[in-house]
PDB file of C-alpha atoms and ligand atoms in Angstrom:
ATOM      1  CA  MET A 130      16.010 -20.168 -15.069  1.00 61.00           C
ATOM      2  CA  GLY A 131      14.789 -17.080 -13.418  1.00 86.00           C
ATOM      3  CA  ASP A 132      15.604 -15.406 -10.339  1.00 94.00           C
ATOM      4  CA  ARG A 133      14.269 -16.951  -7.317  1.00 94.00           C
ATOM      5  CA  ARG A 134      14.857 -14.083  -4.823  1.00 97.00           C
ATOM      6  CA  PRO A 135      11.626 -12.938  -3.129  1.00 97.00           C
ATOM      7  CA  ILE A 136       9.609  -9.768  -3.605  1.00 98.00           C
ATOM      8  CA  GLY A 137       9.806  -7.240  -0.952  1.00 98.00           C
ATOM      9  CA  LEU A 138       6.556  -5.875  -0.156  1.00 98.00           C
ATOM     10  CA  PHE A 139       5.546  -3.386   2.973  1.00 98.00           C
ATOM     11  CA  ASP A 140       2.832  -1.274   4.533  1.00 98.00           C
ATOM     12  CA  SER A 141       2.048   0.391   7.883  1.00 98.00           C
ATOM     13  CA  GLY A 142       0.067  -2.790   8.713  1.00 97.00           C
ATOM     14  CA  ILE A 143      -2.880  -4.583   7.064  1.00 98.00           C
ATOM     15  CA  GLY A 144      -3.525  -2.647   4.204  1.00 98.00           C
ATOM     16  CA  GLY A 145      -0.163  -4.275   2.052  1.00 98.00           C
ATOM     17  CA  ILE A 146      -2.539  -7.301   1.948  1.00 98.00           C
ATOM     18  CA  THR A 147      -4.671  -5.659  -0.875  1.00 97.00           C
ATOM     19  CA  VAL A 148      -1.422  -5.503  -2.869  1.00 98.00           C
ATOM     20  CA  PHE A 149       0.000  -9.043  -1.921  1.00 98.00           C
ATOM     21  CA  GLU A 150      -3.491 -10.515  -3.295  1.00 97.00           C
ATOM     22  CA  GLN A 151      -2.550  -8.742  -6.590  1.00 97.00           C
ATOM     23  CA  VAL A 152       0.862 -10.225  -6.061  1.00 97.00           C
ATOM     24  CA  ARG A 153      -0.538 -13.912  -6.069  1.00 96.00           C
ATOM     25  CA  ARG A 154      -2.555 -13.277  -9.224  1.00 96.00           C
ATOM     26  CA  ILE A 155      -0.221 -11.445 -11.207  1.00 97.00           C
ATOM     27  CA  LEU A 156       2.937 -12.864 -10.046  1.00 97.00           C
ATOM     28  CA  PRO A 157       2.089 -16.265  -8.836  1.00 95.00           C
ATOM     29  CA  ASP A 158       5.241 -18.166  -9.066  1.00 95.00           C
ATOM     30  CA  GLU A 159       7.170 -15.013  -6.876  1.00 97.00           C
ATOM     31  CA  SER A 160       7.911 -15.360  -3.214  1.00 97.00           C
ATOM     32  CA  VAL A 161       6.990 -12.511  -1.074  1.00 98.00           C
ATOM     33  CA  ILE A 162       8.680 -10.935   1.992  1.00 98.00           C
ATOM     34  CA  TYR A 163       5.781  -8.857   3.738  1.00 98.00           C
ATOM     35  CA  PHE A 164       6.571  -6.366   6.435  1.00 98.00           C
ATOM     36  CA  GLY A 165       3.788  -4.686   8.255  1.00 98.00           C
ATOM     37  CA  ASP A 166       5.087  -1.671  10.414  1.00 97.00           C
ATOM     38  CA  SER A 167       2.158  -2.410  12.684  1.00 97.00           C
ATOM     39  CA  ALA A 168       3.886  -0.887  15.686  1.00 96.00           C
ATOM     40  CA  ASN A 169       3.973   2.500  13.904  1.00 96.00           C
ATOM     41  CA  VAL A 170       0.672   2.571  12.134  1.00 97.00           C
ATOM     42  CA  PRO A 171      -1.056   4.856  11.354  1.00 98.00           C
ATOM     43  CA  TYR A 172       1.723   6.338   9.108  1.00 98.00           C
ATOM     44  CA  GLY A 173      -1.143   9.213   7.558  1.00 98.00           C
ATOM     45  CA  GLY A 174      -0.547  11.915  10.235  1.00 97.00           C
ATOM     46  CA  ARG A 175       3.509  11.480  10.710  1.00 98.00           C
ATOM     47  CA  PRO A 176       5.950  14.056   9.209  1.00 97.00           C
ATOM     48  CA  VAL A 177       8.011  13.573   6.251  1.00 97.00           C
ATOM     49  CA  SER A 178      11.194  13.070   8.217  1.00 97.00           C
ATOM     50  CA  GLU A 179       9.600   9.959  10.387  1.00 97.00           C
ATOM     51  CA  LEU A 180       8.188   8.665   6.963  1.00 98.00           C
ATOM     52  CA  VAL A 181      11.617   8.550   5.694  1.00 98.00           C
ATOM     53  CA  ALA A 182      13.222   6.878   8.686  1.00 97.00           C
ATOM     54  CA  LEU A 183      10.760   4.424   9.032  1.00 97.00           C
ATOM     55  CA  GLY A 184      10.872   3.432   5.264  1.00 97.00           C
ATOM     56  CA  ASP A 185      14.610   3.483   5.341  1.00 97.00           C
ATOM     57  CA  ARG A 186      15.041   0.930   8.287  1.00 96.00           C
ATOM     58  CA  ILE A 187      11.991  -1.182   6.370  1.00 97.00           C
ATOM     59  CA  ILE A 188      14.121  -1.274   3.016  1.00 97.00           C
ATOM     60  CA  ARG A 189      17.319  -2.248   5.131  1.00 96.00           C
ATOM     61  CA  PHE A 190      15.466  -4.990   6.839  1.00 96.00           C
ATOM     62  CA  LEU A 191      13.992  -6.533   3.284  1.00 97.00           C
ATOM     63  CA  LEU A 192      17.485  -6.298   1.846  1.00 97.00           C
ATOM     64  CA  SER A 193      18.538  -8.346   4.736  1.00 95.00           C
ATOM     65  CA  LYS A 194      16.141 -10.739   3.354  1.00 96.00           C
ATOM     66  CA  LYS A 195      17.983 -10.464  -0.108  1.00 96.00           C
ATOM     67  CA  VAL A 196      14.788  -9.085  -1.972  1.00 98.00           C
ATOM     68  CA  LYS A 197      15.289  -8.314  -5.707  1.00 98.00           C
ATOM     69  CA  ILE A 198      12.395  -5.660  -5.617  1.00 98.00           C
ATOM     70  CA  VAL A 199      10.751  -3.366  -3.361  1.00 98.00           C
ATOM     71  CA  LEU A 200       7.043  -2.964  -3.940  1.00 98.00           C
ATOM     72  CA  PHE A 201       5.937   0.055  -1.539  1.00 98.00           C
ATOM     73  CA  ALA A 202       2.241  -1.233  -0.620  1.00 98.00           C
ATOM     74  CA  CYS A 203       1.528   1.662   0.877  1.00 98.00           C
ATOM     75  CA  ASN A 204       0.547   5.237  -0.604  1.00 98.00           C
ATOM     76  CA  THR A 205       1.492   7.615   1.957  1.00 98.00           C
ATOM     77  CA  SER A 206       5.240   6.219   1.493  1.00 98.00           C
ATOM     78  CA  SER A 207       4.814   5.904  -1.848  1.00 98.00           C
ATOM     79  CA  SER A 208       4.143   9.634  -2.277  1.00 98.00           C
ATOM     80  CA  VAL A 209       6.695  10.841   0.540  1.00 98.00           C
ATOM     81  CA  SER A 210       9.741   8.864   0.847  1.00 98.00           C
ATOM     82  CA  ILE A 211      10.019   6.905  -2.607  1.00 98.00           C
ATOM     83  CA  GLY A 212      12.074   9.568  -4.101  1.00 98.00           C
ATOM     84  CA  VAL A 213      14.474   9.909  -1.284  1.00 98.00           C
ATOM     85  CA  LEU A 214      15.018   5.885  -0.651  1.00 98.00           C
ATOM     86  CA  ARG A 215      15.665   5.304  -4.286  1.00 98.00           C
ATOM     87  CA  GLU A 216      18.440   7.546  -4.264  1.00 98.00           C
ATOM     88  CA  ARG A 217      19.808   5.921  -0.865  1.00 97.00           C
ATOM     89  CA  TYR A 218      19.291   2.045  -1.966  1.00 97.00           C
ATOM     90  CA  PRO A 219      20.125   0.170  -5.424  1.00 95.00           C
ATOM     91  CA  VAL A 220      17.187  -1.954  -5.207  1.00 97.00           C
ATOM     92  CA  PRO A 221      14.132  -1.293  -7.627  1.00 98.00           C
ATOM     93  CA  MET A 222      11.519   0.368  -6.061  1.00 98.00           C
ATOM     94  CA  ILE A 223       7.732   0.347  -7.492  1.00 98.00           C
ATOM     95  CA  GLY A 224       5.164   3.005  -5.981  1.00 98.00           C
ATOM     96  CA  LEU A 225       1.254   3.097  -6.257  1.00 98.00           C
ATOM     97  CA  VAL A 226       0.890   6.576  -7.223  1.00 98.00           C
ATOM     98  CA  GLU A 227       1.769   6.805 -10.785  1.00 98.00           C
ATOM     99  CA  PRO A 228       0.060   3.731 -11.826  1.00 98.00           C
ATOM    100  CA  GLY A 229      -3.277   4.383  -9.789  1.00 98.00           C
ATOM    101  CA  ALA A 230      -2.913   8.096 -11.522  1.00 98.00           C
ATOM    102  CA  GLN A 231      -2.880   6.008 -15.029  1.00 98.00           C
ATOM    103  CA  MET A 232      -5.892   3.917 -14.111  1.00 98.00           C
ATOM    104  CA  ALA A 233      -7.942   7.002 -12.924  1.00 98.00           C
ATOM    105  CA  VAL A 234      -7.158   8.795 -16.103  1.00 98.00           C
ATOM    106  CA  ARG A 235      -8.369   6.074 -18.578  1.00 98.00           C
ATOM    107  CA  ALA A 236     -11.857   5.755 -16.354  1.00 98.00           C
ATOM    108  CA  THR A 237     -12.864   9.006 -15.757  1.00 98.00           C
ATOM    109  CA  ARG A 238     -15.356  10.174 -18.420  1.00 98.00           C
ATOM    110  CA  ASN A 239     -16.379  13.613 -17.152  1.00 98.00           C
ATOM    111  CA  GLY A 240     -12.514  14.771 -15.968  1.00 98.00           C
ATOM    112  CA  LYS A 241     -13.525  14.907 -12.653  1.00 98.00           C
ATOM    113  CA  VAL A 242     -11.260  12.229 -10.121  1.00 98.00           C
ATOM    114  CA  GLY A 243     -11.834  12.101  -6.317  1.00 98.00           C
ATOM    115  CA  LEU A 244      -9.139  11.113  -4.072  1.00 98.00           C
ATOM    116  CA  ILE A 245      -9.515   9.662  -0.611  1.00 98.00           C
ATOM    117  CA  ALA A 246      -6.142   9.233   1.408  1.00 98.00           C
ATOM    118  CA  THR A 247      -4.305   9.932   4.283  1.00 98.00           C
ATOM    119  CA  GLU A 248      -3.423  13.254   5.405  1.00 98.00           C
ATOM    120  CA  ALA A 249       0.406  12.805   4.422  1.00 98.00           C
ATOM    121  CA  THR A 250      -0.599  11.660   0.969  1.00 98.00           C
ATOM    122  CA  VAL A 251      -3.127  14.340   0.546  1.00 98.00           C
ATOM    123  CA  LYS A 252      -0.542  16.935   1.684  1.00 98.00           C
ATOM    124  CA  SER A 253       2.050  15.491  -0.532  1.00 98.00           C
ATOM    125  CA  GLU A 254      -0.024  16.202  -3.709  1.00 98.00           C
ATOM    126  CA  SER A 255       1.385  13.462  -5.515  1.00 98.00           C
ATOM    127  CA  TYR A 256      -1.778  12.232  -7.141  1.00 98.00           C
ATOM    128  CA  PRO A 257      -2.943  15.689  -8.507  1.00 98.00           C
ATOM    129  CA  LYS A 258       0.668  16.063  -9.652  1.00 98.00           C
ATOM    130  CA  ALA A 259       0.752  12.430 -11.299  1.00 98.00           C
ATOM    131  CA  VAL A 260      -2.671  12.907 -12.714  1.00 98.00           C
ATOM    132  CA  ALA A 261      -1.724  16.437 -14.143  1.00 98.00           C
ATOM    133  CA  ALA A 262       1.595  14.884 -15.965  1.00 98.00           C
ATOM    134  CA  ILE A 263      -0.631  12.656 -17.890  1.00 98.00           C
ATOM    135  CA  ALA A 264      -3.662  14.787 -18.346  1.00 98.00           C
ATOM    136  CA  PRO A 265      -3.560  18.282 -17.391  1.00 98.00           C
ATOM    137  CA  GLU A 266      -7.479  18.884 -18.139  1.00 98.00           C
ATOM    138  CA  VAL A 267      -8.295  16.030 -15.425  1.00 98.00           C
ATOM    139  CA  ARG A 268      -9.171  17.893 -12.213  1.00 98.00           C
ATOM    140  CA  VAL A 269      -8.580  15.929  -9.017  1.00 98.00           C
ATOM    141  CA  PHE A 270     -10.777  16.624  -5.736  1.00 98.00           C
ATOM    142  CA  SER A 271      -8.808  15.314  -2.668  1.00 98.00           C
ATOM    143  CA  SER A 272     -10.377  14.270   0.883  1.00 98.00           C
ATOM    144  CA  ALA A 273      -8.178  13.306   3.608  1.00 98.00           C
ATOM    145  CA  ALA A 274      -9.415  10.753   5.787  1.00 98.00           C
ATOM    146  CA  PRO A 275      -7.680  10.133   8.961  1.00 98.00           C
ATOM    147  CA  ALA A 276     -10.161   7.749  10.890  1.00 98.00           C
ATOM    148  CA  LEU A 277     -10.140   5.174   8.119  1.00 98.00           C
ATOM    149  CA  VAL A 278      -7.023   3.384   9.080  1.00 98.00           C
ATOM    150  CA  PRO A 279      -7.689   2.877  12.682  1.00 97.00           C
ATOM    151  CA  LEU A 280     -10.920   1.430  11.840  1.00 98.00           C
ATOM    152  CA  VAL A 281      -9.211  -1.149   9.514  1.00 97.00           C
ATOM    153  CA  GLU A 282      -6.506  -2.119  11.975  1.00 97.00           C
ATOM    154  CA  ALA A 283      -9.447  -2.388  14.610  1.00 96.00           C
ATOM    155  CA  GLY A 284     -11.493  -4.750  12.198  1.00 96.00           C
ATOM    156  CA  LYS A 285     -14.114  -2.604  12.184  1.00 96.00           C
ATOM    157  CA  VAL A 286     -14.931  -2.306   8.407  1.00 96.00           C
ATOM    158  CA  ASP A 287     -18.556  -2.699   7.809  1.00 93.00           C
ATOM    159  CA  THR A 288     -19.827  -0.772  10.959  1.00 96.00           C
ATOM    160  CA  PRO A 289     -22.112   2.235  11.583  1.00 97.00           C
ATOM    161  CA  GLU A 290     -18.662   4.233  12.627  1.00 98.00           C
ATOM    162  CA  ALA A 291     -17.069   3.524   9.155  1.00 98.00           C
ATOM    163  CA  GLU A 292     -20.153   4.468   7.576  1.00 98.00           C
ATOM    164  CA  GLU A 293     -20.505   7.655   9.337  1.00 98.00           C
ATOM    165  CA  ALA A 294     -16.661   8.705   8.475  1.00 98.00           C
ATOM    166  CA  LEU A 295     -17.022   7.604   5.054  1.00 98.00           C
ATOM    167  CA  ASN A 296     -20.155  10.180   4.498  1.00 98.00           C
ATOM    168  CA  VAL A 297     -18.089  12.861   6.083  1.00 98.00           C
ATOM    169  CA  TYR A 298     -15.008  12.170   3.783  1.00 98.00           C
ATOM    170  CA  LEU A 299     -16.861  11.689   0.634  1.00 98.00           C
ATOM    171  CA  ALA A 300     -19.508  14.356   0.857  1.00 98.00           C
ATOM    172  CA  PRO A 301     -17.367  17.163  -0.790  1.00 98.00           C
ATOM    173  CA  LEU A 302     -16.575  14.615  -3.424  1.00 98.00           C
ATOM    174  CA  LYS A 303     -19.944  13.679  -4.250  1.00 98.00           C
ATOM    175  CA  GLU A 304     -20.550  17.431  -4.260  1.00 98.00           C
ATOM    176  CA  ALA A 305     -18.010  18.062  -6.658  1.00 98.00           C
ATOM    177  CA  GLY A 306     -19.663  15.254  -9.090  1.00 98.00           C
ATOM    178  CA  VAL A 307     -16.541  12.956  -9.146  1.00 98.00           C
ATOM    179  CA  ASP A 308     -17.134   9.851 -11.411  1.00 98.00           C
ATOM    180  CA  THR A 309     -14.254   8.303 -10.420  1.00 98.00           C
ATOM    181  CA  LEU A 310     -12.634   7.600  -7.127  1.00 98.00           C
ATOM    182  CA  ILE A 311      -8.942   6.754  -6.328  1.00 98.00           C
ATOM    183  CA  LEU A 312      -8.448   4.731  -3.106  1.00 98.00           C
ATOM    184  CA  GLY A 313      -5.657   6.337  -2.448  1.00 98.00           C
ATOM    185  CA  CYS A 314      -4.713   3.764   0.647  1.00 98.00           C
ATOM    186  CA  THR A 315      -4.205   0.445   0.491  1.00 98.00           C
ATOM    187  CA  HIS A 316      -6.634  -0.151   3.452  1.00 98.00           C
ATOM    188  CA  TYR A 317      -9.373   1.506   1.818  1.00 98.00           C
ATOM    189  CA  PRO A 318     -10.402  -1.210  -0.659  1.00 98.00           C
ATOM    190  CA  PHE A 319     -11.851  -3.445   2.607  1.00 97.00           C
ATOM    191  CA  PHE A 320     -14.704  -0.591   2.591  1.00 98.00           C
ATOM    192  CA  ASN A 321     -15.611  -0.768  -1.050  1.00 97.00           C
ATOM    193  CA  PRO A 322     -19.225  -2.242  -0.570  1.00 96.00           C
ATOM    194  CA  LEU A 323     -19.566   0.781   1.718  1.00 97.00           C
ATOM    195  CA  ILE A 324     -18.101   3.553  -0.438  1.00 98.00           C
ATOM    196  CA  SER A 325     -20.250   2.287  -3.509  1.00 97.00           C
ATOM    197  CA  ARG A 326     -23.401   2.366  -1.341  1.00 97.00           C
ATOM    198  CA  ILE A 327     -22.550   6.044  -0.772  1.00 98.00           C
ATOM    199  CA  LEU A 328     -21.284   7.045  -3.941  1.00 98.00           C
ATOM    200  CA  GLY A 329     -23.549   5.092  -6.063  1.00 97.00           C
ATOM    201  CA  PRO A 330     -22.755   2.232  -8.803  1.00 95.00           C
ATOM    202  CA  GLU A 331     -22.006   4.558 -11.465  1.00 97.00           C
ATOM    203  CA  VAL A 332     -18.880   5.955  -9.579  1.00 98.00           C
ATOM    204  CA  VAL A 333     -15.981   3.953 -10.718  1.00 98.00           C
ATOM    205  CA  LEU A 334     -13.536   2.948  -7.812  1.00 98.00           C
ATOM    206  CA  VAL A 335      -9.985   2.860  -8.727  1.00 98.00           C
ATOM    207  CA  ASP A 336      -7.567   0.554  -6.586  1.00 98.00           C
ATOM    208  CA  PRO A 337      -4.029   1.297  -7.767  1.00 98.00           C
ATOM    209  CA  ALA A 338      -3.001  -2.353  -6.520  1.00 98.00           C
ATOM    210  CA  GLU A 339      -3.759  -4.013  -9.624  1.00 97.00           C
ATOM    211  CA  ALA A 340      -1.931  -1.723 -12.200  1.00 97.00           C
ATOM    212  CA  THR A 341       1.033  -1.231  -9.615  1.00 98.00           C
ATOM    213  CA  THR A 342       1.910  -5.032  -9.630  1.00 98.00           C
ATOM    214  CA  ILE A 343       1.545  -5.137 -13.389  1.00 98.00           C
ATOM    215  CA  GLU A 344       4.031  -2.240 -13.248  1.00 98.00           C
ATOM    216  CA  ALA A 345       6.310  -4.528 -11.021  1.00 98.00           C
ATOM    217  CA  ARG A 346       6.046  -7.575 -13.600  1.00 98.00           C
ATOM    218  CA  LYS A 347       7.078  -5.270 -16.354  1.00 98.00           C
ATOM    219  CA  GLU A 348      10.093  -4.306 -14.248  1.00 98.00           C
ATOM    220  CA  LEU A 349      11.115  -7.533 -13.220  1.00 98.00           C
ATOM    221  CA  VAL A 350      10.796  -8.680 -17.141  1.00 97.00           C
ATOM    222  CA  ARG A 351      12.963  -5.789 -18.105  1.00 97.00           C
ATOM    223  CA  ARG A 352      15.941  -6.407 -15.587  1.00 97.00           C
ATOM    224  CA  GLY A 353      15.546 -10.188 -16.329  1.00 96.00           C
ATOM    225  CA  ILE A 354      14.687 -10.954 -12.931  1.00 96.00           C
ATOM    226  CA  LEU A 355      11.370 -12.792 -12.738  1.00 96.00           C
ATOM    227  CA  THR A 356      11.212 -16.150 -11.550  1.00 93.00           C
ATOM    228  CA  SER A 357      10.555 -19.294 -13.026  1.00 81.00           C
ATOM    229  CA  LYS A 358       8.085 -21.721 -12.108  1.00 78.00           C
ATOM    230  CA  GLY A 359       8.997 -23.323  -8.403  1.00 79.00           C
ATOM    231  CA  LYS A 360       7.749 -23.651  -5.210  1.00 90.00           C
ATOM    232  CA  VAL A 361       6.829 -20.333  -3.520  1.00 95.00           C
ATOM    233  CA  LYS A 362       7.406 -19.339   0.065  1.00 95.00           C
ATOM    234  CA  HIS A 363       5.828 -16.259   1.753  1.00 97.00           C
ATOM    235  CA  GLU A 364       6.940 -14.528   4.771  1.00 98.00           C
ATOM    236  CA  PHE A 365       5.381 -12.247   7.259  1.00 98.00           C
ATOM    237  CA  TYR A 366       7.155 -10.080   9.677  1.00 97.00           C
ATOM    238  CA  VAL A 367       5.492  -7.142  11.592  1.00 98.00           C
ATOM    239  CA  SER A 368       6.991  -4.619  14.277  1.00 96.00           C
ATOM    240  CA  GLY A 369       3.948  -4.907  16.605  1.00 96.00           C
ATOM    241  CA  ASP A 370       1.848  -7.852  17.786  1.00 96.00           C
ATOM    242  CA  PRO A 371       1.963 -10.761  15.327  1.00 97.00           C
ATOM    243  CA  GLU A 372      -1.091 -12.620  16.635  1.00 97.00           C
ATOM    244  CA  GLU A 373      -3.081  -9.329  16.119  1.00 97.00           C
ATOM    245  CA  PHE A 374      -1.827  -9.159  12.469  1.00 97.00           C
ATOM    246  CA  ASP A 375      -2.620 -13.055  11.834  1.00 97.00           C
ATOM    247  CA  ARG A 376      -6.365 -12.292  13.271  1.00 97.00           C
ATOM    248  CA  LEU A 377      -6.706  -9.536  10.926  1.00 97.00           C
ATOM    249  CA  ALA A 378      -4.916 -11.364   7.889  1.00 97.00           C
ATOM    250  CA  GLU A 379      -7.633 -14.348   8.598  1.00 96.00           C
ATOM    251  CA  ARG A 380     -10.295 -12.073   8.213  1.00 95.00           C
ATOM    252  CA  PHE A 381      -8.938  -9.982   5.137  1.00 95.00           C
ATOM    253  CA  SER A 382      -7.219 -12.291   3.032  1.00 93.00           C
ATOM    254  CA  SER A 383      -8.503 -14.793   0.620  1.00 89.00           C
ATOM    255  CA  TRP A 384      -5.477 -16.998   1.155  1.00 87.00           C
ATOM    256  CA  ARG A 385      -4.660 -18.726   4.308  1.00 90.00           C
ATOM    257  CA  LEU A 386      -1.246 -16.942   5.067  1.00 94.00           C
ATOM    258  CA  PRO A 387       1.527 -18.314   7.285  1.00 96.00           C
ATOM    259  CA  ALA A 388       1.831 -16.729  10.807  1.00 97.00           C
ATOM    260  CA  ALA A 389       3.666 -13.616  11.001  1.00 97.00           C
ATOM    261  CA  LYS A 390       7.058 -13.247  12.843  1.00 97.00           C
ATOM    262  CA  LYS A 391       7.905 -10.227  14.669  1.00 97.00           C
ATOM    263  CA  VAL A 392      10.867  -8.288  13.985  1.00 94.00           C
ATOM    264  CA  GLY A 393      13.427  -8.438  16.817  1.00 70.00           C
ATOM    265  CA  GLU A 394      15.959  -5.708  17.956  1.00 57.00           C
ATOM    266  CA  SER A 395      18.852  -7.835  16.362  1.00 56.00           C
ATOM    267  CA  ASP A 396      17.156  -7.331  12.669  1.00 59.00           C
ATOM    268  CA  ALA A 397      17.798  -4.425  10.669  1.00 51.00           C
ATOM    269  CA  ILE A 398      15.006  -2.509  11.925  1.00 51.00           C
ATOM    270  CA  SER A 399      14.308  -0.921  15.309  1.00 48.00           C
ATOM    271  CA  LEU A 400      10.860  -1.026  16.756  1.00 43.00           C
ATOM    272  CA  SER A 401      10.456   2.145  18.127  1.00 44.00           C
ATOM    273  CA  LEU A 402      10.739   5.967  16.884  1.00 44.00           C
ATOM    274  CA  ALA A 403      12.542   6.927  19.938  1.00 41.00           C
ATOM    275  CA  SER A 404      15.806   4.850  18.930  1.00 42.00           C
ATOM    276  CA  MET A 405      16.199   6.202  15.340  1.00 42.00           C
ATOM    277  CA  GLY A 406      18.062   9.575  15.998  1.00 38.00           C
ATOM    278  CA  ASP A 407      20.974   8.564  13.878  1.00 34.00           C
ATOM    279  CA  LEU A 408      18.555   8.223  10.565  1.00 34.00           C
ATOM    280  CA  CYS A 409      16.672  11.504  11.283  1.00 27.00           C
TER     281      CYS A 409
HETATM  282  N1  DGL B 726      -1.906   1.765   3.966  1.00 91.16           N
HETATM  283  C1  DGL B 726      -1.242   2.913   3.864  1.00 91.16           C
HETATM  284  C2  DGL B 726      -1.381   3.751   2.724  1.00 91.16           C
HETATM  285  O1  DGL B 726      -1.759   3.316   1.697  1.00 91.16           O
HETATM  286  C3  DGL B 726      -0.805   3.548   5.403  1.00 91.16           C
HETATM  287  C4  DGL B 726      -1.660   4.388   5.955  1.00 91.16           C
HETATM  288  C5  DGL B 726      -1.452   4.667   7.419  1.00 91.16           C
HETATM  289  O2  DGL B 726      -0.966   4.021   8.308  1.00 91.16           O
HETATM  290  O3  DGL B 726      -2.235   5.597   7.634  1.00 91.16           O
HETATM  291  O4  DGL B 726      -1.005   4.918   2.937  1.00 91.16           O
END
């Protein structure tokens, strides 16, 4: 019969759409509750305590929607807060880092892997640690790219500004001779054409979203909670401006998505950092 409860998926904003696309492809019968924390984007420069508090509220919101599993469609949260949140809540949680690291190890031919990610993800060293656990001989060269998420959220993907920023962030990785690049933030696959232009077609771009969704599928099967065929219903929630999110979704998603709804004060998540004293 299967379990018709939805999958919860969250990101700081529109980046999670790159994971949602994989869920549509790999888990087409599953319904999704998407949460974009657009009032608090970008996550990348925030301290661990804030990221944990924001993640906590999102998990509680998703649990109020009766999700059966949570997909962290955010590398920053997958790197920084997933461990703490797994201990707090019994719902299964799947992050991007281990599946992404596995893909990169499989892809590299010269043992030099590049990583672009947010400052918080780079600082956490989640990817170098995950790669070392699988293949200690593979070296990871990291570059924090703080300007990229705001560019995506402003819809400025294929622009001279984006090219200039990427040239700066990718220069040290090019210099190091990486043959594989982990896109360590779910907002970054929107820059793929530009990145390939800068690094050259021989550098393999690794987007952890696909492997992570395959991992989520395995977990659903293992727990016996994969759904059977039926009508799917996706819902989109944001903490910021829903119309702004809809405009970006229309541009970046290959699907026609339902209009996003703003999460209100009455839901199990508050909209601002100012009122989260009890959780910090
Ligand atoms: N898309 C997220 C990630 O994968 C969050 C980036 C941000 O808000 O800084 O890290």
